Coordinates of C-alpha atoms in Angstrom, one line a residue:
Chain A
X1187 CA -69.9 42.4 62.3
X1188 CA -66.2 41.3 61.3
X1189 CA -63.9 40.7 63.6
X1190 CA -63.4 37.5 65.4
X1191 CA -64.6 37.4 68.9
X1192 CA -61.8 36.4 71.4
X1193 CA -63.3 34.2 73.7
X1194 CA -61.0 34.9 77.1
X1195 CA -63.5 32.5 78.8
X1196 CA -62.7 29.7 76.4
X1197 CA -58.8 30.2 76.6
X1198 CA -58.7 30.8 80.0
X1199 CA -60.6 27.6 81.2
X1200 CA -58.1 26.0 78.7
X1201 CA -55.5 27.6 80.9
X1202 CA -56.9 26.6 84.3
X1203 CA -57.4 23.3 82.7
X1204 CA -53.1 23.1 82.1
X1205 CA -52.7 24.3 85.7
X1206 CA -55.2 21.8 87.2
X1207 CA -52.5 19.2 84.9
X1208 CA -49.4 20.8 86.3
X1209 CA -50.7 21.0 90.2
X1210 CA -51.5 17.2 89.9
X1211 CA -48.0 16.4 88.7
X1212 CA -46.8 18.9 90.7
X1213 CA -48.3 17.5 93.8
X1214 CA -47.4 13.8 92.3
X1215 CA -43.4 14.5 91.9
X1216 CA -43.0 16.9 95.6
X1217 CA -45.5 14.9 97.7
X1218 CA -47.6 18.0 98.8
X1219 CA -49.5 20.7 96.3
X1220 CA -48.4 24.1 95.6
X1221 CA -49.6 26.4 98.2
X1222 CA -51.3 30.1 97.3
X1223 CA -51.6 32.2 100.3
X1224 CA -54.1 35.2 100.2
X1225 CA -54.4 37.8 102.0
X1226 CA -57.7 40.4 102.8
X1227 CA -57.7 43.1 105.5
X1228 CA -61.1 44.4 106.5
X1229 CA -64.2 44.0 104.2
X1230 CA -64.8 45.8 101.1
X1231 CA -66.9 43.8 99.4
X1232 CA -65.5 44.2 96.3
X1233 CA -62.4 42.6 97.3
X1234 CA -64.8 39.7 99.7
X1235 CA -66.1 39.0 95.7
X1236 CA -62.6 38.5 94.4
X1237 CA -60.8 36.1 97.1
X1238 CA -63.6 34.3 97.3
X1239 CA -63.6 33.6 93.5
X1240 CA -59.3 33.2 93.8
X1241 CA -60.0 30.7 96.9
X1242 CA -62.6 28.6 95.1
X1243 CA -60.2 28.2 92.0
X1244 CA -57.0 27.5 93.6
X1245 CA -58.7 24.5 95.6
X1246 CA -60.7 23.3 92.0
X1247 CA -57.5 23.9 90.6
X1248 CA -55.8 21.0 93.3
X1249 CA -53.8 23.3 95.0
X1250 CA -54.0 24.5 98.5
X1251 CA -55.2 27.7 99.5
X1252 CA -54.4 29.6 102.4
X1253 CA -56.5 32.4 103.5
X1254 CA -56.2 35.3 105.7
X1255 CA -58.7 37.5 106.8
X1256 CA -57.4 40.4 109.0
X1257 CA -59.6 43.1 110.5
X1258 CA -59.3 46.7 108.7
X1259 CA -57.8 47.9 112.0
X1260 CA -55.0 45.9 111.1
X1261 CA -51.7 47.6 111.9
X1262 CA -49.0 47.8 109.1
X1263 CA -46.3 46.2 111.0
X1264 CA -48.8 43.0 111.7
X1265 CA -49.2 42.6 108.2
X1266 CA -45.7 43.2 107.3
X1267 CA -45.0 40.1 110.5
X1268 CA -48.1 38.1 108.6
X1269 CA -45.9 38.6 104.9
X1270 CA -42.7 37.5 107.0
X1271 CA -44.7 34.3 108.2
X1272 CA -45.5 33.7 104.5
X1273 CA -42.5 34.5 103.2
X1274 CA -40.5 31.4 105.1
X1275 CA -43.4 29.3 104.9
X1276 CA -41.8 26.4 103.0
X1277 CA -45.9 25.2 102.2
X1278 CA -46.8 29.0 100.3
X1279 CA -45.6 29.3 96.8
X1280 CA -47.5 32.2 96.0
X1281 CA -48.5 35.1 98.2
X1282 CA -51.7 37.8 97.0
X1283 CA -52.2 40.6 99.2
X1284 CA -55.7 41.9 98.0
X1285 CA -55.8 45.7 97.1
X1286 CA -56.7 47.8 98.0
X1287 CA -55.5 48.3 101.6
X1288 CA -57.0 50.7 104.2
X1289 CA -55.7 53.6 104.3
X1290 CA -53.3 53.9 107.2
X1291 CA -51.3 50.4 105.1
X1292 CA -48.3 52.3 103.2
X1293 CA -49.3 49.6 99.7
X1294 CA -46.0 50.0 98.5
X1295 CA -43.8 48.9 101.9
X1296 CA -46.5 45.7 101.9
X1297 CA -46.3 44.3 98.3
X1298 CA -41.8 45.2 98.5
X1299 CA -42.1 42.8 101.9
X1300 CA -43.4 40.0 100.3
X1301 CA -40.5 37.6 98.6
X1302 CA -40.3 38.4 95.2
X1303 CA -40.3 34.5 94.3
X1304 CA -43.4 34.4 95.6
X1305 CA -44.9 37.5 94.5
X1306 CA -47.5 36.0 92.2
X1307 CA -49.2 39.2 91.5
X1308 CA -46.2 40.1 89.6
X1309 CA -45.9 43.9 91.3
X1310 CA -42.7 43.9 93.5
X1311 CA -40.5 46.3 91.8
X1312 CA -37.6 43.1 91.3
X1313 CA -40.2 42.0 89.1
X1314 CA -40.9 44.9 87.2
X1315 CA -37.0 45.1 86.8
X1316 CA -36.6 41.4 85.9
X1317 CA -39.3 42.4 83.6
X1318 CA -37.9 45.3 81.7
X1319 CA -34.5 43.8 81.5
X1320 CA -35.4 40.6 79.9
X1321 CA -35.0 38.3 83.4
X1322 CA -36.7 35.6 84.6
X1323 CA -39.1 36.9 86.9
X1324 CA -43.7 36.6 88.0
X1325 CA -45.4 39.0 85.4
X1326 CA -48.6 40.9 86.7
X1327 CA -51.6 39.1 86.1
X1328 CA -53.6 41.1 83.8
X1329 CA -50.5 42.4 81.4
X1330 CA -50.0 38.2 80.8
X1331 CA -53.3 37.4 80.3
X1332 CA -53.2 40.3 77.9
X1333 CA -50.4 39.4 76.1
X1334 CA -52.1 35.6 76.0
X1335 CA -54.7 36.8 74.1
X1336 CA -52.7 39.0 71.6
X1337 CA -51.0 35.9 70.8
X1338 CA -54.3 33.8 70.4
X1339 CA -55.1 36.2 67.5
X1340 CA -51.5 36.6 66.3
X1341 CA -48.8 34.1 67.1
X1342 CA -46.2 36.0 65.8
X1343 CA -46.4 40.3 66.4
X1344 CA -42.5 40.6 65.5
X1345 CA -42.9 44.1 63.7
X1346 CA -46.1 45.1 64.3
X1347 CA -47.2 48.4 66.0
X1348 CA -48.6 48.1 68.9
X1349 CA -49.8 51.1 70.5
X1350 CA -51.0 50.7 74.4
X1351 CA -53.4 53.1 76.3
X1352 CA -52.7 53.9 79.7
X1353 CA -49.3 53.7 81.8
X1354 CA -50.4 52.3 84.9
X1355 CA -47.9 50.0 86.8
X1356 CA -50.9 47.1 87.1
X1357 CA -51.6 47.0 83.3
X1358 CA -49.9 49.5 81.0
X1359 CA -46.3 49.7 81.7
X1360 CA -45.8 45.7 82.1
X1361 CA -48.3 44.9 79.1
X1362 CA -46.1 47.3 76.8
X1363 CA -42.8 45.3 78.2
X1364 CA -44.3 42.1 77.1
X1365 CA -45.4 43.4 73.5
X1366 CA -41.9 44.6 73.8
X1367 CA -40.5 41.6 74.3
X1368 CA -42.4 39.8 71.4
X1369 CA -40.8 42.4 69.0
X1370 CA -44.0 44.8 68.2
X1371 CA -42.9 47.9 67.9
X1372 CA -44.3 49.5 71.2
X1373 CA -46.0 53.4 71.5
X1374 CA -46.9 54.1 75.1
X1375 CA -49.9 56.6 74.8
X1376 CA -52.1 58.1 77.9
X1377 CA -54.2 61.1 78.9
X1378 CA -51.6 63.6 77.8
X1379 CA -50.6 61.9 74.2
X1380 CA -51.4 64.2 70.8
X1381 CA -54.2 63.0 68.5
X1382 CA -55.1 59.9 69.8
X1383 CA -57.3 58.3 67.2
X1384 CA -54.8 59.1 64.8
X1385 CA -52.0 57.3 66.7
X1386 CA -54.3 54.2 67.3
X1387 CA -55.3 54.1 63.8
X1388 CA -51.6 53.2 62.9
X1389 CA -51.9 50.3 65.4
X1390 CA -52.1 46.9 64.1
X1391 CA -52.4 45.9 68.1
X1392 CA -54.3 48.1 70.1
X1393 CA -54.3 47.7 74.3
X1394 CA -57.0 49.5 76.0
X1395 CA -56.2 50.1 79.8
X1396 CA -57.2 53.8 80.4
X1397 CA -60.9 52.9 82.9
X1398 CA -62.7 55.2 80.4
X1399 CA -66.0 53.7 79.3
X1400 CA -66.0 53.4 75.4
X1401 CA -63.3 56.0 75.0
X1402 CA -62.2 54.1 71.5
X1403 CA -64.1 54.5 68.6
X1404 CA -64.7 52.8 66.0
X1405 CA -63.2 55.2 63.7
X1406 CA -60.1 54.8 66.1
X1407 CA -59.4 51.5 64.6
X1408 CA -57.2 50.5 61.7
X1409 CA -59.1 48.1 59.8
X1410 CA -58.3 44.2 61.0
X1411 CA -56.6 45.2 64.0
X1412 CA -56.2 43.2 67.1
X1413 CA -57.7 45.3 69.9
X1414 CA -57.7 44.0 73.5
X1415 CA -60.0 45.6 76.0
X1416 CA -58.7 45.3 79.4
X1417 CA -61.2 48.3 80.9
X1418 CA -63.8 47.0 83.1
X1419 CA -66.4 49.8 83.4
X1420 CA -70.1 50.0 85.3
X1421 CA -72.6 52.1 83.5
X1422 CA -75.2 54.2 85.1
X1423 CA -78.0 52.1 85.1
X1424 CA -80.4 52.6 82.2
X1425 CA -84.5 53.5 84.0
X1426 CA -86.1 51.0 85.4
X1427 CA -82.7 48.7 85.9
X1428 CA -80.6 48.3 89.1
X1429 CA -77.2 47.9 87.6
X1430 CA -75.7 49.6 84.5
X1431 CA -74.0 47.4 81.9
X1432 CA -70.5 46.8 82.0
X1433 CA -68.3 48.4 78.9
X1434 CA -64.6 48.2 78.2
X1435 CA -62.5 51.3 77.2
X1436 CA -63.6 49.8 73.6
X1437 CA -67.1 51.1 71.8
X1438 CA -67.5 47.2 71.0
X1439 CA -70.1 47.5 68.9
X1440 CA -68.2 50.2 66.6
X1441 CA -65.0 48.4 66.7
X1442 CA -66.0 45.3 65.9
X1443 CA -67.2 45.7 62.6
X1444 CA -63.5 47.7 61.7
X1445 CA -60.9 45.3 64.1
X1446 CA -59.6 41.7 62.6
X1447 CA -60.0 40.3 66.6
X1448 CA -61.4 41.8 69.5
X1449 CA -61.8 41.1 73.2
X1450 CA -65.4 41.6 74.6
X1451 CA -66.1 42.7 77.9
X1452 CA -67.1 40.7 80.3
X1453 CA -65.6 37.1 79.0
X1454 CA -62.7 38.9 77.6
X1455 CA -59.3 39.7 79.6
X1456 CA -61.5 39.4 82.7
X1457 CA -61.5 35.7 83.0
X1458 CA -57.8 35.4 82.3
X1459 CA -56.2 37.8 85.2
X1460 CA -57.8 34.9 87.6
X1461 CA -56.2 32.1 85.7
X1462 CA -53.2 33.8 85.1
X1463 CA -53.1 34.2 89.1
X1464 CA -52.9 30.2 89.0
X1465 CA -50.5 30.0 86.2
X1466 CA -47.9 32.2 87.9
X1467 CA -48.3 30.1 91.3
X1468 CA -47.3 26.8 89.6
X1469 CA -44.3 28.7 88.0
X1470 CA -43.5 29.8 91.2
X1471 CA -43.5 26.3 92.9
X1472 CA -42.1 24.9 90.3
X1473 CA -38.9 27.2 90.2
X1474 CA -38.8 27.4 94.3
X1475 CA -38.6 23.1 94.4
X1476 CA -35.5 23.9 91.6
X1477 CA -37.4 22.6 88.2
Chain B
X548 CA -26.4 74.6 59.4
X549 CA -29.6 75.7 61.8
X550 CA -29.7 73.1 64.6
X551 CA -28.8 74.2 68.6
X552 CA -25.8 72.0 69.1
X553 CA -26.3 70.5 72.3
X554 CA -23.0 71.3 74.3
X555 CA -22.7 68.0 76.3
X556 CA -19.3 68.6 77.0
X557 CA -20.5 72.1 79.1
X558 CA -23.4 70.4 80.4
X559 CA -21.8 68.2 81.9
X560 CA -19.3 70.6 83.5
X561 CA -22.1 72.1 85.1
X562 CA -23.2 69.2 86.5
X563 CA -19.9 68.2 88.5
X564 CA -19.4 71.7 89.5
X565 CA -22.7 70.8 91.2
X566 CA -21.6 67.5 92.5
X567 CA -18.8 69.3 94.0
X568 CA -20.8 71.7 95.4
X569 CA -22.9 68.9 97.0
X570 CA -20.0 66.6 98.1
X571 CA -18.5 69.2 100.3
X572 CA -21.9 69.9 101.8
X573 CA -21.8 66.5 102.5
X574 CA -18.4 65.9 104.0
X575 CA -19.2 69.0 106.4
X576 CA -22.3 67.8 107.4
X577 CA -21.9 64.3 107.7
X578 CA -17.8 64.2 108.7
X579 CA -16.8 62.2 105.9
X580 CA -16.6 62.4 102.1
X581 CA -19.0 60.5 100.2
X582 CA -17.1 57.6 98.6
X583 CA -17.2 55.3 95.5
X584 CA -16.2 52.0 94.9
X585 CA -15.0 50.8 91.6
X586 CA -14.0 47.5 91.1
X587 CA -12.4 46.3 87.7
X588 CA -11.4 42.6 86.8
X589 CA -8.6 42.3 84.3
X590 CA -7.3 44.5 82.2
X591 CA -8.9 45.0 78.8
X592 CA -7.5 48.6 77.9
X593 CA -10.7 50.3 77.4
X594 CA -11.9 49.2 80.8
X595 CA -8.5 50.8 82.2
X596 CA -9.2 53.6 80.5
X597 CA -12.8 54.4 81.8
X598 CA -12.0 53.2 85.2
X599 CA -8.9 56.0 85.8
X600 CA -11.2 58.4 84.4
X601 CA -13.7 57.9 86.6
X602 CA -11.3 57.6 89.7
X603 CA -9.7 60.9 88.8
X604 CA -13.0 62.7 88.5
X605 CA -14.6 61.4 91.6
X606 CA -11.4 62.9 93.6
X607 CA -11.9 66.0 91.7
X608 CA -15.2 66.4 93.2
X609 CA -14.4 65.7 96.5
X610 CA -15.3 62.7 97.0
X611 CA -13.6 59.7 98.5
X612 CA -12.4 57.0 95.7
X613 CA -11.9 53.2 96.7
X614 CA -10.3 51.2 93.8
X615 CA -10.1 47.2 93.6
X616 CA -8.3 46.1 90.9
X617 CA -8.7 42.1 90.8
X618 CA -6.3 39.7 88.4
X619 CA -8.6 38.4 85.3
X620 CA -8.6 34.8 86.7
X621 CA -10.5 35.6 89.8
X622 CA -13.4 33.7 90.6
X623 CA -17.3 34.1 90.7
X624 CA -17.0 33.7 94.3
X625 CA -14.0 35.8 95.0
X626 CA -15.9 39.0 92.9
X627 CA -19.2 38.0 95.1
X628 CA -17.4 38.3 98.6
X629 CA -15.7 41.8 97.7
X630 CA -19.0 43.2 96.5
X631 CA -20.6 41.8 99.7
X632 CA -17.9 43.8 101.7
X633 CA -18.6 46.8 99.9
X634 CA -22.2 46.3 100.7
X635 CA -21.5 46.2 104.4
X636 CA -18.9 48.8 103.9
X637 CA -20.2 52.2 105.7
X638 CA -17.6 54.6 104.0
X639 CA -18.9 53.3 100.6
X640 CA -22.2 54.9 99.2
X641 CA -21.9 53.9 95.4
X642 CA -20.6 50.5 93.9
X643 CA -19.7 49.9 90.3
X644 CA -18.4 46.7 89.1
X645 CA -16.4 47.7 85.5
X646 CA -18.6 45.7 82.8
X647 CA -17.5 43.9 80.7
X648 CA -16.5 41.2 82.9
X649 CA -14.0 37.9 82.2
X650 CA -16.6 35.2 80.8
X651 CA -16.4 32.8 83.5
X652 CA -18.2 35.3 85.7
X653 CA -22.0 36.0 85.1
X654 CA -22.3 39.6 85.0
X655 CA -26.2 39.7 86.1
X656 CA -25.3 37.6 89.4
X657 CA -22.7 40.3 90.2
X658 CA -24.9 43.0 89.5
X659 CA -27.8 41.2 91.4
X660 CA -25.4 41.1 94.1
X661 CA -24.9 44.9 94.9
X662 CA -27.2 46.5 97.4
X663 CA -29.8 48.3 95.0
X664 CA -29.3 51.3 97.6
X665 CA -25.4 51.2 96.3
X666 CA -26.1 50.7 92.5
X667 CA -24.9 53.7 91.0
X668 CA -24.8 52.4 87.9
X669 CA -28.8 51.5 87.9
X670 CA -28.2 48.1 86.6
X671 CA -30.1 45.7 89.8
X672 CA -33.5 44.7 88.6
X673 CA -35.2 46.6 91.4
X674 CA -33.6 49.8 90.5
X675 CA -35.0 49.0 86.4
X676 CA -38.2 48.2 88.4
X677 CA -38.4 51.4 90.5
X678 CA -38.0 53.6 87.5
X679 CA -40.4 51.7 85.5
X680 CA -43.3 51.7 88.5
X681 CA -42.3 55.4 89.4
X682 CA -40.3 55.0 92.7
X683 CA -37.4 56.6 93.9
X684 CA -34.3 54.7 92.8
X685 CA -31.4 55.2 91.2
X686 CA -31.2 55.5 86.9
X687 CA -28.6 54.3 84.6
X688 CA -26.3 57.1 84.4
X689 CA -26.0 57.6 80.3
X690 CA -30.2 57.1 80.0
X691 CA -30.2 60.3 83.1
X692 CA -27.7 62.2 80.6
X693 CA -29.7 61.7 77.7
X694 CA -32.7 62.6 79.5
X695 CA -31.1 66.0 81.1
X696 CA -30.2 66.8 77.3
X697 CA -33.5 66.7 76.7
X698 CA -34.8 69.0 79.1
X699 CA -32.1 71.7 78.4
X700 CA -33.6 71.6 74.6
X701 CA -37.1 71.4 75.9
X702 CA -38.1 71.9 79.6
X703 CA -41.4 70.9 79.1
X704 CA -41.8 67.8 77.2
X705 CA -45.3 66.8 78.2
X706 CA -47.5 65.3 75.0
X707 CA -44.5 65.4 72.4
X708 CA -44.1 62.2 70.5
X709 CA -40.8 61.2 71.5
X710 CA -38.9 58.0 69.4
X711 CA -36.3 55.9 71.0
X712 CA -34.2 53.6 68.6
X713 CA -33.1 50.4 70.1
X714 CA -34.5 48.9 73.3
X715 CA -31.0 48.1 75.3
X716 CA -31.3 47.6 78.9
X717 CA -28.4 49.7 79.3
X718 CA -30.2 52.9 77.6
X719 CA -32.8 52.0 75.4
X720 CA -35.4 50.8 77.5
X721 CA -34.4 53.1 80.5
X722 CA -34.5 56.4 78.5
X723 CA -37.9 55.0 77.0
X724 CA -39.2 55.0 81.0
X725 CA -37.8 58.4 81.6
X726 CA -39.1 59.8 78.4
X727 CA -42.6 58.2 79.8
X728 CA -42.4 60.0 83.0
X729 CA -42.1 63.0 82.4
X730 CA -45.5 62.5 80.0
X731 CA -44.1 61.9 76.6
X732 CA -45.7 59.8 74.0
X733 CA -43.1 57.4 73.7
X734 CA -42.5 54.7 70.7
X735 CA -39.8 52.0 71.7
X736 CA -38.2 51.1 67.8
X737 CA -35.7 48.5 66.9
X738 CA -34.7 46.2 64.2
X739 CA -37.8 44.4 64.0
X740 CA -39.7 47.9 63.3
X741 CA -41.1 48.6 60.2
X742 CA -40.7 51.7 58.4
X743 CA -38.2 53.2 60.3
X744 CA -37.6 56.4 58.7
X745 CA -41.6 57.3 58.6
X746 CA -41.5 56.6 62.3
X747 CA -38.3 58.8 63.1
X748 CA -40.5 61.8 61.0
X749 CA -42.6 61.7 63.5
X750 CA -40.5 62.2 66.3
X751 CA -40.6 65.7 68.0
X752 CA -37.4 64.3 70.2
X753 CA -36.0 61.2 68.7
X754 CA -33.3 59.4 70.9
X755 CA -31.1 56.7 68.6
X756 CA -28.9 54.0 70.7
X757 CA -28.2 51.5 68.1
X758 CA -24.8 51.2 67.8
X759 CA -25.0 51.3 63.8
X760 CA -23.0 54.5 62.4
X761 CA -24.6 57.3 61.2
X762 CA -27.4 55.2 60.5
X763 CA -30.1 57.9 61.1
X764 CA -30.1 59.9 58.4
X765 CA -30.9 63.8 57.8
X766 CA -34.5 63.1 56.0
X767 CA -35.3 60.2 58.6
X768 CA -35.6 63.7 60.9
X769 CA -38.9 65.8 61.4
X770 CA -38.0 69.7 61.2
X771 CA -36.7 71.2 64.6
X772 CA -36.8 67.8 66.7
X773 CA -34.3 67.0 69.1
X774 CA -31.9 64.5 68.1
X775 CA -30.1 62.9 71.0
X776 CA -27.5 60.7 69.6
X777 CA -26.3 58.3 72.1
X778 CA -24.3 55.9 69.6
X779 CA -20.2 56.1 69.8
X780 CA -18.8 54.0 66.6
X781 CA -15.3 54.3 65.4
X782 CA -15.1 54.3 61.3
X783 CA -12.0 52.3 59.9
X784 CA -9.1 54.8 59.4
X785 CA -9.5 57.0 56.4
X786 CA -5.8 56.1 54.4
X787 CA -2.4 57.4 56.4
X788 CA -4.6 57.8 59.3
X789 CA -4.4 55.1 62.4
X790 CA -7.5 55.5 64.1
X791 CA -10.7 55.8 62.1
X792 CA -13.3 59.0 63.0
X793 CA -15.9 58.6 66.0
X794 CA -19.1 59.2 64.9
X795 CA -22.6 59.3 66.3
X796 CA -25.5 56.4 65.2
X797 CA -27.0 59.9 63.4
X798 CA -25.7 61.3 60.6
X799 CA -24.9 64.4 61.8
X800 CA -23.6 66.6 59.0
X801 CA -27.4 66.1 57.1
X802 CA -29.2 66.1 60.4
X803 CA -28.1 69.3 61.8
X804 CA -29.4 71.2 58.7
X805 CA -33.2 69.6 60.3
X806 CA -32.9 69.2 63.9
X807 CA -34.1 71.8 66.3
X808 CA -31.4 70.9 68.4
X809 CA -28.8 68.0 68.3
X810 CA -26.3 66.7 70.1
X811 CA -22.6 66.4 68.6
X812 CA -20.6 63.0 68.7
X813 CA -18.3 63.5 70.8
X814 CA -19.0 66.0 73.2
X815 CA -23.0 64.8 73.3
X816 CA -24.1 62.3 75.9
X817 CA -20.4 60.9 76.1
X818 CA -19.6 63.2 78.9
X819 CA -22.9 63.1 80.8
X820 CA -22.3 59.5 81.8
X821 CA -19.6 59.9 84.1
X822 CA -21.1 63.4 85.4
X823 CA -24.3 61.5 86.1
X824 CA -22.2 58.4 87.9
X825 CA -20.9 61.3 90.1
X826 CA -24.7 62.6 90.5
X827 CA -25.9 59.4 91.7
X828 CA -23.1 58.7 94.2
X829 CA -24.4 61.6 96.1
X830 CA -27.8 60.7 95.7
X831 CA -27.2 57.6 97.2
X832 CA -24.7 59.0 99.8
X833 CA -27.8 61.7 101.1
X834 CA -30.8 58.8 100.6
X835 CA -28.8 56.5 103.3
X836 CA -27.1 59.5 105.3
X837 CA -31.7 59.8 105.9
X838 CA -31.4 62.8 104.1

C-alpha cells in the first residue's frame, strides 16, 4: 500500500465544524439562525435514512431545520404550493426536496420551482448555468465535496488532466465544471468512451461516478494519481452474511498501491455530500441577508 | 490537398432556406410572422455592421424584424426597461441585446434580464444550464453551427474522442456540452493544458476557439479528423495592402493536407451563426406558440 488515504470523514467534520462557526455568527449578527427546509413525500426508507441524518446535522450544526413530511399521494401541484410557501419564507435559506419522488411528481417541474437562491442542492438549471459560465451560483453537493477533496490532495490542479467517469447531471457534468474551473485539463468519459483504461491511465486526477462496483482497476491508474471515488455500491452479500460490502466504482485495493491519494469508500466523498449540504445553506443565508 | 472542405457558406444557405420554409408555416398558421428583436447601444462600427446584417436576413426569411437602436450614453436602467418590454411584448419571440455593450452597463445583468424563453442568443444562465443537464432550451447560435458542421462530416459521432480548444462561454464550453450529448468523449483544453499538440493528435474531431491565429498547426492534427475552426483573426496588412488577411485559429494550408474534413476561414462557422440565430427565433416562436 502507497497512496495516502483521504480521510472525507476527517475533512468533512472539519467542514461541519466551520459551518457550526459561521451559523453561530450567523445567528449572532441577524438575530435568528439560517433556516434549511426539507422536504420528503411518502416513505422510502432509503430517503427516511437520509433526512433524518440532514435533520440531525442541521440542528447540531445551530441552524434550524424545517421538515416536511408529505404522504406519497401527494399531488404535484401541492408540492409545487409547499415549494411556493418555502420560497417566500423569509425564515428558509435553503430548500432540499429529497429524491427521488413518486412517480406521478414530474422531478424536473419540482426542483425548477424552488428559488434558485435557495436551491441548496445545487440542481436548478440557473445553477448549472451560473455554473458553467463562471457565475456566482449553489453547486451540487457531491461535485463540491468532490472537488474539496481533489484539492486536499492537490492545492493547485492548474494543468493537470483530469479525466471524469460518468456524465450525470448530480455528479459528473458539475464535478468536471469545477475541475474546469481550477484549470485541469477536463476529459468527459462514460459508457460509450474508446479504451477506457488507456484514457484514465493519462489522468493525473481520476473522478469515479459511473455506479459500477469496482469498474477501475488497478492497472487503470497512472502511478501517483489522485483518484476520487464517488460510487456508492452494495455487494451481494458474501454466505452466511446479511448485507454485502459496500465498494466504490474504484477496485481500492488494486488502486491503492498504484494512486498518489485515494478516496475510500465508505468515509470517503460520502461524508462530505452531507456537509457540503450545510455549507451551501450558510452561503445561501449569507448572500440572501446581502453579505 | 485531401481534406473535405466543409462548405459553411452552403450550409448555412440550407439552413435559412429552411427557416424560410418554417417562418411562413408559421405566419399562416399562427396569423403573424415570427419576429426578432435586436437591440444595439452605440455605435461601434462592427456592431453596426452585424446588427444590419442580421436585420436584413431576418426579413429575408420572412420574419418580422423590430430594431432599437439606443444612444451610447443610455443607462443600466433605461437598457433594463426596454428589454422588460420586449419580454412582455407578444409579437416578439427572440431578443438579442448586440454585445459588446458601453462599460457602464453590466452585460450579464442585461442578459439575466431577457426571458430565457426569448434568449436567442443562449447567453441566460438557465439556457447554459438546460444544455448542460440535457433540457430543452435554446443553444448559443455559433456552438449549434459548429455542432451541425460536425454532423454533416460525421452523422454519427458516438465514442470519437472529440478535442475542444479554449473553454469560452460563448463557444467553448457550449460546443464542449453539445459534443457530450451526442456521446462523444470530450477533452475541454486551454492555456493551462499541457502538451497541447499530443492532445490535438488524438482528436478524431477537434474544435479550436482560441482566438490565436493559425495557432493549430498541420502536425498538431490526427489523419482524417474533423477540424472545425471557429477562430476569425485579422493578420496585419501584408505591404501596399490596407486590411490584413482573415485567417482561422488553424493553420489551414498544412492542415488540410491531414484533416478528414475541415472547415475554411471564412466561409466555415462564420456563416452558421447568423443562420442558427434565425433557427432559434423559430424555435422559440413554435415552443411559446405550444407548438
Amino acid at each position: 500500500m502507497s497512496a495516502t488515504i483521504i480521510d472525507g470523514k476527517a475533512i468533512a467534520a472539519g467542514l461541519r465544524a466551520q459551518a457550526a462557526e459561521d451559523a453561530a455568527r450567523f445567528a449572532a449578527e441577524r438575530g435568528r439562525k439560517a433556516g434549511l427546509a426539507v422536504v420528503l413525500v411518502g416513505n422510502d426508507p432509503a430517503s427516511e435514512v437520509y433526512v433524518a441524518s440532514k435533520v440531525k446535522l442541521t440542528r447540531e450544526t445551530g441552524m434550524e431545520s424545517f421538515g416536511h413530511r408529505l404522504p406519497a399521494e401527494t399531488s404535484e401541484a401541492d408540492l409545487l404550493s409547499l415549494v411556493a410557501r418555502l420560497n417566500a419564507d423569509e425564515s428558509v435559506d435553503g430548500i432540499l426536496v429529497q429524491l427521488p419522488l413518486p412517480g406521478h411528481i414530474d422531478s424536473g417541474r419540482i426542483i425548477e420551482a424552488i428559488d434558485p437562491r435557495k436551491d441548496v442542492d445545487g440542481l436548478h438549471p440557473e445553477n448549472a448555468g451560473r455554473l458553467m459560465n463562471g457565475l456566482q451560483g449553489l453547486v451540487p453537493c457531491t461535485p463540491l465535496g468532490s472537488m474539496i477533496l481533489v484539492e486536499s490532495a492537490v492545492p493547485d490542479i492548474s494543468g493537470l488532466n483530469a479525466v471524469v467517469l460518468g456524465r450525470s447531471v448530480l455528479v459528473g457534468k458539475p464535478v468536471g465544471q469545477l475541475l474546469l474551473a481550477a484549470n485541469a485539463t477536463v476529459t468527459m468519459a462514460h459508457s460509450r468512451t474508446a479504451d477506457l483504461p488507456a484514457l484514465c491511465r493519462n489522468a493525473d486526477i481520476l473522478v469515479a461516478a459511473v455506479g459500477r462496483p469496482e469498474m477501475v482497476r488497478g492497472d487503470w491508474i497512472k502511478p501517483g494519481a489522485v483518484v476520487i471515488d464517488v460510487g456508492i455500491n452494495r455487494l451481494a452479500p458474501e454466505p452466511g452474511r446479511e448485507k454485502g460490502r459496500l465498494v466504490g466504482d474504484v477496485a481500492f485495493a488494486e488502486a491503492v498501491d498504484v494512486a498518489g491519494a485515494i478516496t475510500p469508500v465508505p468515509g470517503g466523498v460520502g461524508p462530505m455530500t452531507i456537509a457540503c449540504l450545510l455549507k451551501n445553506t450558510l452561503t445561501a443565508a449569507r448572500r440572501r441577508a446581502g453579505g
